[in-house]
Amino acid sequence: MSELVIDVVSDVVCPWCFIGKRRLEAALRELKQERPDVVPRIRWLPFFLNPDTPEAGEPYRPFLEKKFGGPEKLAQIWAQIAEAGRSAGIEFAFERIERRANTLKAHRLIHRAQTQGSADALVERLFSAQFVEGQDVGDAAVLARLAAACGEEEGQTLAFLRGEEGAAAVRAGFEDAQRMGITGVPFFILAGRFGVGGAQPPEPMLAALRRCLVPT
């Protein structure tokens, strides 16, 4: 068996990152049919889509209307994302989201999960909580419940989030992404050799995965 490491630079409040995750998974399902000997391992790397977000967050829609140029423009953007999401099996519910979340705590949870094994299930749960259920993924109590749904002990997670463990590693990871010139997410690094920017459809992502498996 051959391991294929895929680094995914993303943020849990980025809708295109959610779509990119689902599209990557679709490409990997196709790859498995072609190359059953290849075992993918996904590593989730941190990015702050809005690094100026207050620790407690702030109202969601007013921020986006200001960022994108008003309610009509925002509605167009949401419609575009919703259409892309449906093709990936995601029903975005932007109207449910009330808070613009600071994602440092969420990234710390992802970092902790990866040190213990895999963060894939947690990342999926965080994306769904944010974009389908409209939960505040910057709130420690919400995060503890989401982690509990993935097998973590809720009380221990709350205690972890009250501290600073993992925060330095997350910030360092974001700085690493900036040094690599990554300014937007999702961004995929395949086998440490190929960079793929954006939520690429499954077909071009599969082509990129094939390329990185060609011996150098």
XYZ file of C-alpha atoms in Angstrom:
216
model
C 0.000 0.000 0.000
C 1.158 3.530 -0.772
C 0.239 6.533 1.382
C -0.793 9.762 -0.318
C -0.614 12.794 1.963
C -3.001 15.608 1.097
C -2.634 18.863 3.002
C -5.793 20.965 2.950
C -5.451 24.601 3.965
C -8.909 25.786 4.959
C -11.132 27.621 7.413
C -14.385 26.280 8.831
C -16.241 29.516 8.026
C -15.304 29.312 4.339
C -18.201 27.874 2.296
C -15.966 27.066 -0.661
C -13.765 25.039 1.693
C -16.800 22.891 2.554
C -17.523 22.412 -1.145
C -13.840 21.724 -1.804
C -13.840 19.038 0.883
C -16.781 17.238 -0.691
C -15.282 17.513 -4.175
C -11.958 16.151 -2.957
C -13.783 13.210 -1.398
C -15.545 12.526 -4.706
C -12.198 12.569 -6.526
C -10.703 10.214 -3.944
C -13.564 7.762 -4.421
C -12.754 7.670 -8.126
C -9.058 7.303 -7.404
C -9.768 4.337 -5.149
C -11.374 2.532 -8.076
C -8.270 3.112 -10.192
C -5.614 2.734 -7.524
C -6.836 0.619 -4.597
C -3.228 0.427 -3.421
C -3.195 4.163 -2.604
C -4.233 5.163 0.922
C -4.979 8.902 1.248
C -4.197 10.734 4.477
C -5.672 14.196 4.808
C -4.042 16.783 7.038
C -6.105 19.878 7.814
C -4.000 23.035 8.015
C -5.289 26.294 9.492
C -6.203 29.486 7.714
C -8.040 32.530 9.021
C -10.395 33.758 6.323
C -11.083 36.880 8.387
C -8.160 37.256 10.809
C -9.621 40.462 12.239
C -12.707 38.694 13.626
C -13.260 39.666 17.292
C -12.779 36.836 19.773
C -16.486 36.863 20.633
C -17.489 37.150 16.981
C -19.945 39.691 15.620
C -23.191 39.811 13.595
C -22.779 37.799 10.396
C -24.880 39.381 7.684
C -23.938 43.061 8.273
C -20.254 42.155 8.026
C -20.723 40.304 4.732
C -22.927 43.001 3.224
C -20.203 45.530 3.943
C -17.470 43.207 2.657
C -19.196 42.347 -0.618
C -20.934 45.611 -1.437
C -24.490 45.410 -0.154
C -27.395 43.002 0.285
C -28.058 42.447 -3.432
C -24.465 41.498 -4.164
C -24.386 39.232 -1.121
C -27.596 37.506 -2.250
C -25.993 36.816 -5.648
C -22.907 35.340 -4.009
C -24.972 33.160 -1.687
C -27.050 31.901 -4.623
C -23.903 30.965 -6.533
C -22.470 29.118 -3.541
C -25.787 27.383 -2.838
C -25.940 26.075 -6.410
C -22.387 24.741 -6.212
C -23.158 23.259 -2.808
C -26.186 21.318 -4.009
C -24.058 19.579 -6.629
C -21.789 18.462 -3.773
C -24.655 17.323 -1.553
C -24.663 20.409 0.687
C -27.783 22.442 1.474
C -26.378 25.778 2.598
C -28.620 27.689 5.016
C -26.904 31.067 5.249
C -30.043 32.663 6.683
C -29.586 30.590 9.848
C -26.130 31.974 10.593
C -26.229 34.810 13.121
C -22.609 35.179 14.224
C -19.373 35.734 12.346
C -17.201 33.297 14.284
C -13.603 33.617 15.379
C -12.215 30.212 14.376
C -9.107 29.947 16.553
C -10.823 27.544 18.971
C -12.160 25.423 16.101
C -8.686 25.188 14.574
C -7.274 24.196 17.955
C -9.784 21.346 18.137
C -8.827 20.215 14.637
C -5.147 20.362 15.554
C -5.786 18.285 18.677
C -7.798 15.697 16.735
C -4.985 15.311 14.233
C -2.405 14.715 16.927
C -4.671 11.894 18.142
C -5.286 10.395 14.702
C -7.652 11.931 12.165
C -9.674 15.152 12.127
C -11.822 14.292 9.100
C -15.038 13.604 11.033
C -14.619 16.708 13.190
C -14.002 18.944 10.175
C -17.151 17.630 8.484
C -19.133 18.223 11.676
C -17.822 21.774 12.007
C -18.687 22.651 8.410
C -22.189 21.212 8.749
C -22.758 23.019 12.037
C -21.724 26.335 10.521
C -23.391 26.215 7.128
C -26.327 23.815 7.430
C -27.391 24.306 11.047
C -26.253 27.896 11.606
C -24.443 27.134 14.861
C -21.780 29.467 16.266
C -18.527 27.580 15.675
C -16.642 30.180 17.682
C -18.506 29.356 20.896
C -16.708 26.973 23.261
C -19.888 25.230 24.455
C -21.027 24.632 20.878
C -17.590 23.327 19.925
C -17.523 20.972 22.900
C -20.863 19.483 21.858
C -19.682 19.064 18.281
C -16.494 17.366 19.453
C -18.577 15.092 21.702
C -20.531 13.984 18.634
C -17.187 12.849 17.222
C -16.284 10.818 20.292
C -14.553 13.386 22.508
C -15.520 13.919 26.144
C -17.467 17.182 26.358
C -16.154 18.329 29.738
C -12.548 17.657 28.811
C -13.009 19.562 25.565
C -14.430 22.559 27.412
C -11.441 22.546 29.750
C -9.117 22.325 26.753
C -10.800 25.287 25.057
C -10.525 27.420 28.203
C -6.754 27.140 27.955
C -4.338 28.012 25.184
C -3.038 24.580 24.214
C -2.566 24.358 20.466
C -3.071 28.084 19.850
C 0.595 28.751 19.073
C 0.701 25.821 16.644
C -2.425 27.070 14.866
C -1.079 30.595 14.529
C 2.239 29.213 13.272
C 0.374 27.117 10.702
C -1.450 30.190 9.427
C 1.844 32.062 9.163
C 3.322 29.128 7.232
C 0.456 29.336 4.753
C 1.055 33.046 4.307
C 4.767 32.462 3.738
C 3.872 29.951 1.022
C 1.908 32.699 -0.689
C -1.513 31.240 0.055
C -3.995 34.103 0.128
C -7.235 32.213 -0.446
C -8.732 28.896 0.531
C -9.258 26.074 0.027
C -5.743 25.238 -1.081
C -4.571 21.665 -1.543
C -0.988 20.422 -1.393
C -0.742 16.963 -2.930
C 2.088 14.699 -1.810
C 4.091 17.778 -0.870
C 4.662 18.403 -4.591
C 1.626 19.917 -6.281
C -0.473 22.885 -5.212
C -4.116 23.143 -6.265
C -6.027 26.316 -5.476
C -9.778 26.626 -5.122
C -12.672 24.194 -4.784
C -11.873 22.317 -7.974
C -14.530 19.975 -9.403
C -13.826 16.263 -8.943
C -12.523 15.716 -12.486
C -9.619 18.205 -12.437
C -8.842 17.241 -8.839
C -8.656 13.593 -9.889
C -6.315 14.561 -12.723
C -4.073 16.371 -10.237
C -4.082 13.353 -7.928
C -3.058 11.126 -10.828
C -0.182 13.459 -11.701
C 1.215 13.420 -8.205
C 1.278 9.613 -8.259
C 3.520 9.506 -11.329
C 7.053 8.586 -10.171
C 9.578 11.394 -10.491
